[in-house]
Amino acid sequence: MKRLLFFLANYRFRLAVIFLTIAISTFLYFGVATYQGLSVELPQLALGELRTAMLSVKGRIESRMEDGTELQTAANDVFSQALDRRFHARAYDRRGNVVASTSSLPGNPATFSAAMYGQEVESTLVVPPGNVRYLLTATPLRVRGEIVGAVELALSLQDVDRTLAVIYPRLVLGVILSVVAIFAAAMYVGGNLTRIIGELEVAARAIAQGHFDQRIVATSTDELGQLARTINYMASELQRLSAVRAEFLSKVSHELRTPLTIIKGFTVSMLREAASPTRRRQLEVVDSQVDHLTGLVEDLLDLSRLDAGTLRLRRELMDLVRISREAVDVTKPKAQMRDITINFRAGAPSIEALGDPHRVKQIIDNLLDNALKHTEPGGRVTVEVTARNSEAVIKVADTGLGIPRESLPYVFDRFYQVYSQRKAGAGLGLAVVKELTEAHGGRVEVESEFGVGSTFTVVLPIPASLK
Ligand code: ADP
């Protein structure tokens, strides 16, 4: 049942089933109608022929007898001179004796009797051993109004039956061949359609996933070709809009950077000179807000550089254990202030990879920052660096709030926030983490249970030469 439903859900098979149903019913109808028509019409033609022959034979015998010729002589003459050899003829006298015959067929007393009562008889005779069918007709002979005997004519239906026997298998074969051909055609057309639709679907999915440079090769001018061109147009529009957005973000972040640096500089110097505690507190708020904004602008700039491919990553030997330990050490005071325990574990004294140490530190800082932000006092954050096969694995785990299952697929998307109202941020941190990791040829994964904690895992490749 499930398999049947699968086939019916498949466009190709649905098309084939529809075609087949139409083909089978049409051909069956025409096949049966043709066969039946022929099997009725052909005997009818033979019957017509038989009737005509009978009229002629009867007329000739009667006219000869009216001229005084004996029945036997008249019948024999007419049978031999005026009758096609395909007909079987027999003449009876008034008592039922056969007086002339060209027939080897068995006699038929009932036919004769009926004819002697003045009736025209028509019937079908089946003669063994070959069960050959004959059309039989008998009619009374009248001379001056008096019945003087009867004549019986029979015509074999062997030719008709032979023709039908030849036509029947041809009709069946024709129906089977047409059905097979139509099934094959439906599968071919359906297969072509599903292939093209499949290609369109793959391309549309890729575009939906942000691969705006995806294009479909559309050569046909039909509706599917038109659809492909429309999808291509949509992709190029998305590509253009995405470029406009990237340029806008890049320009805005560049423009914001300089004033922020100036504000930061002045705030720091004013903080140094602040006389009253109130003024100091106010300036500290300004300072932390400027830091927050600067972080945001830096994230935006990084993302726009990553988009444009202008972010230059150094490719140098770096020790991931050292980088991670330093990041943890820097974070420790902040964690202590919030009563969060922070642990560091390394699988080896040093784990080396190739990359930009500054950017890898940025990745770990972002993850640590998030872990601290989402962990309640009394909680624990653990950073672990290990190596397996040709990969280095950095895990940042917390016993914090966790992320709801439905949000997990989106946490690495730009501007996506799970707790937008609760924590300040712009939803860019994890997007930067993901893209920086990928720019290093690595990948980042998240596991999280709501209310239990989250673990972010960054996997970076270790080149074979370093193993
Ligand atoms: P933001 O800068 O706003 O924190 P991120 O990109 O860093 O944005 O994170 C995206 C979302 O994922 C945030 O809304 C945040 O709530 C959630 N998130 C990130 N890290 C954690 C974590 N360790 N525990 C729980 N939620 C997290």
PDB file of N, CA and C in Angstrom, residues 327-328 331 334-336 338-343 362-384 395-403 419 422-424 429-430 433 446-448 452-457:
ATOM      1  N   ALA A 327      42.723  32.840  26.165  1.00  0.00           N
ATOM      2  CA  ALA A 327      41.353  33.378  26.122  1.00  0.00           C
ATOM      3  C   ALA A 327      40.640  33.097  27.434  1.00  0.00           C
ATOM      4  N   VAL A 328      40.850  31.875  27.963  1.00  0.00           N
ATOM      5  CA  VAL A 328      40.210  31.515  29.233  1.00  0.00           C
ATOM      6  C   VAL A 328      40.762  32.393  30.361  1.00  0.00           C
ATOM      7  N   THR A 331      39.317  35.770  30.425  1.00  0.00           N
ATOM      8  CA  THR A 331      37.896  35.782  30.797  1.00  0.00           C
ATOM      9  C   THR A 331      37.682  35.494  32.287  1.00  0.00           C
ATOM     10  N   LYS A 334      36.192  38.069  34.765  1.00  0.00           N
ATOM     11  CA  LYS A 334      34.798  38.350  34.466  1.00  0.00           C
ATOM     12  C   LYS A 334      33.906  37.216  34.990  1.00  0.00           C
ATOM     13  N   ALA A 335      34.395  35.978  34.815  1.00  0.00           N
ATOM     14  CA  ALA A 335      33.619  34.819  35.266  1.00  0.00           C
ATOM     15  C   ALA A 335      33.516  34.824  36.796  1.00  0.00           C
ATOM     16  N   GLN A 336      34.651  35.099  37.426  1.00  0.00           N
ATOM     17  CA  GLN A 336      34.642  35.107  38.902  1.00  0.00           C
ATOM     18  C   GLN A 336      33.662  36.135  39.428  1.00  0.00           C
ATOM     19  N   ARG A 338      31.016  37.006  38.202  1.00  0.00           N
ATOM     20  CA  ARG A 338      29.635  36.519  38.072  1.00  0.00           C
ATOM     21  C   ARG A 338      29.437  35.171  38.765  1.00  0.00           C
ATOM     22  N   ASP A 339      30.446  34.758  39.541  1.00  0.00           N
ATOM     23  CA  ASP A 339      30.383  33.485  40.271  1.00  0.00           C
ATOM     24  C   ASP A 339      30.166  32.293  39.337  1.00  0.00           C
ATOM     25  N   ILE A 340      30.914  32.335  38.228  1.00  0.00           N
ATOM     26  CA  ILE A 340      30.826  31.211  37.289  1.00  0.00           C
ATOM     27  C   ILE A 340      32.208  30.540  37.254  1.00  0.00           C
ATOM     28  N   THR A 341      32.225  29.234  37.430  1.00  0.00           N
ATOM     29  CA  THR A 341      33.507  28.516  37.387  1.00  0.00           C
ATOM     30  C   THR A 341      33.886  28.319  35.935  1.00  0.00           C
ATOM     31  N   ILE A 342      35.169  28.557  35.631  1.00  0.00           N
ATOM     32  CA  ILE A 342      35.584  28.348  34.243  1.00  0.00           C
ATOM     33  C   ILE A 342      36.759  27.373  34.227  1.00  0.00           C
ATOM     34  N   ASN A 343      36.616  26.293  33.477  1.00  0.00           N
ATOM     35  CA  ASN A 343      37.646  25.238  33.441  1.00  0.00           C
ATOM     36  C   ASN A 343      38.275  25.169  32.062  1.00  0.00           C
ATOM     37  N   GLN A 362      39.472  35.264  18.260  1.00  0.00           N
ATOM     38  CA  GLN A 362      38.178  35.950  18.158  1.00  0.00           C
ATOM     39  C   GLN A 362      37.027  34.934  18.217  1.00  0.00           C
ATOM     40  N   ILE A 363      37.216  33.789  17.557  1.00  0.00           N
ATOM     41  CA  ILE A 363      36.182  32.731  17.576  1.00  0.00           C
ATOM     42  C   ILE A 363      35.952  32.272  19.018  1.00  0.00           C
ATOM     43  N   ILE A 364      37.074  31.956  19.720  1.00  0.00           N
ATOM     44  CA  ILE A 364      36.948  31.428  21.089  1.00  0.00           C
ATOM     45  C   ILE A 364      36.362  32.508  22.021  1.00  0.00           C
ATOM     46  N   ASP A 365      36.831  33.752  21.846  1.00  0.00           N
ATOM     47  CA  ASP A 365      36.308  34.858  22.676  1.00  0.00           C
ATOM     48  C   ASP A 365      34.797  34.978  22.527  1.00  0.00           C
ATOM     49  N   ASN A 366      34.328  34.929  21.275  1.00  0.00           N
ATOM     50  CA  ASN A 366      32.890  35.054  21.011  1.00  0.00           C
ATOM     51  C   ASN A 366      32.113  33.953  21.716  1.00  0.00           C
ATOM     52  N   LEU A 367      32.615  32.705  21.582  1.00  0.00           N
ATOM     53  CA  LEU A 367      31.905  31.568  22.188  1.00  0.00           C
ATOM     54  C   LEU A 367      31.922  31.672  23.714  1.00  0.00           C
ATOM     55  N   LEU A 368      33.092  32.084  24.267  1.00  0.00           N
ATOM     56  CA  LEU A 368      33.217  32.239  25.728  1.00  0.00           C
ATOM     57  C   LEU A 368      32.281  33.328  26.227  1.00  0.00           C
ATOM     58  N   ASP A 369      32.260  34.421  25.474  1.00  0.00           N
ATOM     59  CA  ASP A 369      31.421  35.551  25.842  1.00  0.00           C
ATOM     60  C   ASP A 369      29.941  35.123  25.896  1.00  0.00           C
ATOM     61  N   ASN A 370      29.521  34.398  24.848  1.00  0.00           N
ATOM     62  CA  ASN A 370      28.137  33.890  24.816  1.00  0.00           C
ATOM     63  C   ASN A 370      27.863  32.958  25.985  1.00  0.00           C
ATOM     64  N   ALA A 371      28.833  32.055  26.281  1.00  0.00           N
ATOM     65  CA  ALA A 371      28.642  31.077  27.354  1.00  0.00           C
ATOM     66  C   ALA A 371      28.452  31.810  28.683  1.00  0.00           C
ATOM     67  N   LEU A 372      29.281  32.818  28.925  1.00  0.00           N
ATOM     68  CA  LEU A 372      29.163  33.572  30.182  1.00  0.00           C
ATOM     69  C   LEU A 372      27.841  34.323  30.236  1.00  0.00           C
ATOM     70  N   LYS A 373      27.488  34.924  29.091  1.00  0.00           N
ATOM     71  CA  LYS A 373      26.255  35.727  29.037  1.00  0.00           C
ATOM     72  C   LYS A 373      25.020  34.891  29.364  1.00  0.00           C
ATOM     73  N   HIS A 374      25.043  33.613  28.957  1.00  0.00           N
ATOM     74  CA  HIS A 374      23.843  32.791  29.100  1.00  0.00           C
ATOM     75  C   HIS A 374      23.904  31.820  30.264  1.00  0.00           C
ATOM     76  N   THR A 375      24.899  31.984  31.143  1.00  0.00           N
ATOM     77  CA  THR A 375      24.996  31.081  32.300  1.00  0.00           C
ATOM     78  C   THR A 375      24.704  31.860  33.585  1.00  0.00           C
ATOM     79  N   GLU A 376      23.897  31.273  34.410  1.00  0.00           N
ATOM     80  CA  GLU A 376      23.516  31.927  35.675  1.00  0.00           C
ATOM     81  C   GLU A 376      24.661  31.780  36.683  1.00  0.00           C
ATOM     82  N   PRO A 377      24.756  32.671  37.674  1.00  0.00           N
ATOM     83  CA  PRO A 377      25.769  32.529  38.731  1.00  0.00           C
ATOM     84  C   PRO A 377      25.694  31.132  39.345  1.00  0.00           C
ATOM     85  N   GLY A 378      26.882  30.577  39.660  1.00  0.00           N
ATOM     86  CA  GLY A 378      26.929  29.220  40.210  1.00  0.00           C
ATOM     87  C   GLY A 378      27.138  28.179  39.114  1.00  0.00           C
ATOM     88  N   GLY A 379      27.022  28.616  37.876  1.00  0.00           N
ATOM     89  CA  GLY A 379      27.156  27.683  36.747  1.00  0.00           C
ATOM     90  C   GLY A 379      28.617  27.434  36.393  1.00  0.00           C
ATOM     91  N   ARG A 380      28.822  26.670  35.298  1.00  0.00           N
ATOM     92  CA  ARG A 380      30.197  26.313  34.925  1.00  0.00           C
ATOM     93  C   ARG A 380      30.380  26.408  33.408  1.00  0.00           C
ATOM     94  N   VAL A 381      31.541  26.895  33.013  1.00  0.00           N
ATOM     95  CA  VAL A 381      31.877  26.950  31.590  1.00  0.00           C
ATOM     96  C   VAL A 381      33.163  26.154  31.404  1.00  0.00           C
ATOM     97  N   THR A 382      33.195  25.296  30.403  1.00  0.00           N
ATOM     98  CA  THR A 382      34.389  24.467  30.194  1.00  0.00           C
ATOM     99  C   THR A 382      34.892  24.641  28.765  1.00  0.00           C
ATOM    100  N   VAL A 383      36.206  24.890  28.655  1.00  0.00           N
ATOM    101  CA  VAL A 383      36.807  24.958  27.319  1.00  0.00           C
ATOM    102  C   VAL A 383      37.750  23.768  27.191  1.00  0.00           C
ATOM    103  N   GLU A 384      37.614  23.028  26.099  1.00  0.00           N
ATOM    104  CA  GLU A 384      38.429  21.817  25.944  1.00  0.00           C
ATOM    105  C   GLU A 384      39.015  21.808  24.543  1.00  0.00           C
ATOM    106  N   LYS A 395      36.038  22.782  22.146  1.00  0.00           N
ATOM    107  CA  LYS A 395      34.663  22.726  22.643  1.00  0.00           C
ATOM    108  C   LYS A 395      34.484  23.796  23.707  1.00  0.00           C
ATOM    109  N   VAL A 396      33.394  24.571  23.600  1.00  0.00           N
ATOM    110  CA  VAL A 396      33.066  25.524  24.665  1.00  0.00           C
ATOM    111  C   VAL A 396      31.687  25.112  25.188  1.00  0.00           C
ATOM    112  N   ALA A 397      31.682  24.603  26.427  1.00  0.00           N
ATOM    113  CA  ALA A 397      30.424  24.081  26.971  1.00  0.00           C
ATOM    114  C   ALA A 397      30.003  24.908  28.183  1.00  0.00           C
ATOM    115  N   ASP A 398      28.702  25.075  28.344  1.00  0.00           N
ATOM    116  CA  ASP A 398      28.226  25.788  29.534  1.00  0.00           C
ATOM    117  C   ASP A 398      27.049  25.052  30.141  1.00  0.00           C
ATOM    118  N   THR A 399      26.774  25.418  31.412  1.00  0.00           N
ATOM    119  CA  THR A 399      25.613  24.819  32.084  1.00  0.00           C
ATOM    120  C   THR A 399      24.512  25.879  32.181  1.00  0.00           C
ATOM    121  N   GLY A 400      24.375  26.618  31.079  1.00  0.00           N
ATOM    122  CA  GLY A 400      23.473  27.777  31.098  1.00  0.00           C
ATOM    123  C   GLY A 400      22.052  27.459  30.665  1.00  0.00           C
ATOM    124  N   LEU A 401      21.463  28.503  30.076  1.00  0.00           N
ATOM    125  CA  LEU A 401      20.039  28.434  29.714  1.00  0.00           C
ATOM    126  C   LEU A 401      19.699  27.399  28.662  1.00  0.00           C
ATOM    127  N   GLY A 402      20.680  27.157  27.778  1.00  0.00           N
ATOM    128  CA  GLY A 402      20.393  26.260  26.657  1.00  0.00           C
ATOM    129  C   GLY A 402      19.606  26.980  25.567  1.00  0.00           C
ATOM    130  N   ILE A 403      19.457  26.311  24.446  1.00  0.00           N
ATOM    131  CA  ILE A 403      18.772  26.922  23.291  1.00  0.00           C
ATOM    132  C   ILE A 403      17.594  26.026  22.924  1.00  0.00           C
ATOM    133  N   TYR A 419      17.108  35.121  22.481  1.00  0.00           N
ATOM    134  CA  TYR A 419      16.592  35.905  23.622  1.00  0.00           C
ATOM    135  C   TYR A 419      16.764  37.392  23.310  1.00  0.00           C
ATOM    136  N   ARG A 422      16.040  39.677  26.138  1.00  0.00           N
ATOM    137  CA  ARG A 422      16.701  39.465  27.420  1.00  0.00           C
ATOM    138  C   ARG A 422      18.135  39.988  27.439  1.00  0.00           C
ATOM    139  N   LYS A 423      18.886  39.703  26.385  1.00  0.00           N
ATOM    140  CA  LYS A 423      20.308  40.078  26.377  1.00  0.00           C
ATOM    141  C   LYS A 423      20.581  41.052  25.236  1.00  0.00           C
ATOM    142  N   ALA A 424      21.422  41.999  25.495  1.00  0.00           N
ATOM    143  CA  ALA A 424      21.783  42.935  24.440  1.00  0.00           C
ATOM    144  C   ALA A 424      22.675  42.227  23.429  1.00  0.00           C
ATOM    145  N   GLY A 429      27.337  37.603  16.551  1.00  0.00           N
ATOM    146  CA  GLY A 429      28.509  36.893  17.087  1.00  0.00           C
ATOM    147  C   GLY A 429      28.689  35.507  16.487  1.00  0.00           C
ATOM    148  N   LEU A 430      27.637  34.702  16.514  1.00  0.00           N
ATOM    149  CA  LEU A 430      27.773  33.323  16.029  1.00  0.00           C
ATOM    150  C   LEU A 430      27.921  33.275  14.508  1.00  0.00           C
ATOM    151  N   VAL A 433      31.500  33.738  14.043  1.00  0.00           N
ATOM    152  CA  VAL A 433      32.195  32.499  14.424  1.00  0.00           C
ATOM    153  C   VAL A 433      32.129  31.489  13.272  1.00  0.00           C
ATOM    154  N   VAL A 446      26.612  22.861  17.055  1.00  0.00           N
ATOM    155  CA  VAL A 446      26.069  23.184  18.371  1.00  0.00           C
ATOM    156  C   VAL A 446      25.182  22.038  18.850  1.00  0.00           C
ATOM    157  N   GLU A 447      25.321  21.761  20.142  1.00  0.00           N
ATOM    158  CA  GLU A 447      24.396  20.825  20.794  1.00  0.00           C
ATOM    159  C   GLU A 447      23.863  21.568  21.995  1.00  0.00           C
ATOM    160  N   SER A 448      22.587  21.466  22.217  1.00  0.00           N
ATOM    161  CA  SER A 448      22.059  22.216  23.351  1.00  0.00           C
ATOM    162  C   SER A 448      20.770  21.597  23.841  1.00  0.00           C
ATOM    163  N   VAL A 452      19.434  23.080  30.268  1.00  0.00           N
ATOM    164  CA  VAL A 452      20.545  22.242  30.764  1.00  0.00           C
ATOM    165  C   VAL A 452      21.901  22.833  30.401  1.00  0.00           C
ATOM    166  N   GLY A 453      22.030  23.310  29.175  1.00  0.00           N
ATOM    167  CA  GLY A 453      23.294  23.909  28.757  1.00  0.00           C
ATOM    168  C   GLY A 453      23.551  23.716  27.282  1.00  0.00           C
ATOM    169  N   SER A 454      24.638  24.349  26.816  1.00  0.00           N
ATOM    170  CA  SER A 454      24.960  24.276  25.394  1.00  0.00           C
ATOM    171  C   SER A 454      26.428  23.922  25.222  1.00  0.00           C
ATOM    172  N   THR A 455      26.739  23.246  24.115  1.00  0.00           N
ATOM    173  CA  THR A 455      28.137  22.978  23.775  1.00  0.00           C
ATOM    174  C   THR A 455      28.350  23.382  22.321  1.00  0.00           C
ATOM    175  N   PHE A 456      29.270  24.319  22.113  1.00  0.00           N
ATOM    176  CA  PHE A 456      29.639  24.728  20.752  1.00  0.00           C
ATOM    177  C   PHE A 456      30.965  24.043  20.424  1.00  0.00           C
ATOM    178  N   THR A 457      31.039  23.410  19.257  1.00  0.00           N
ATOM    179  CA  THR A 457      32.251  22.681  18.882  1.00  0.00           C
ATOM    180  C   THR A 457      32.806  23.251  17.580  1.00  0.00           C
TER     181      THR A 457
END
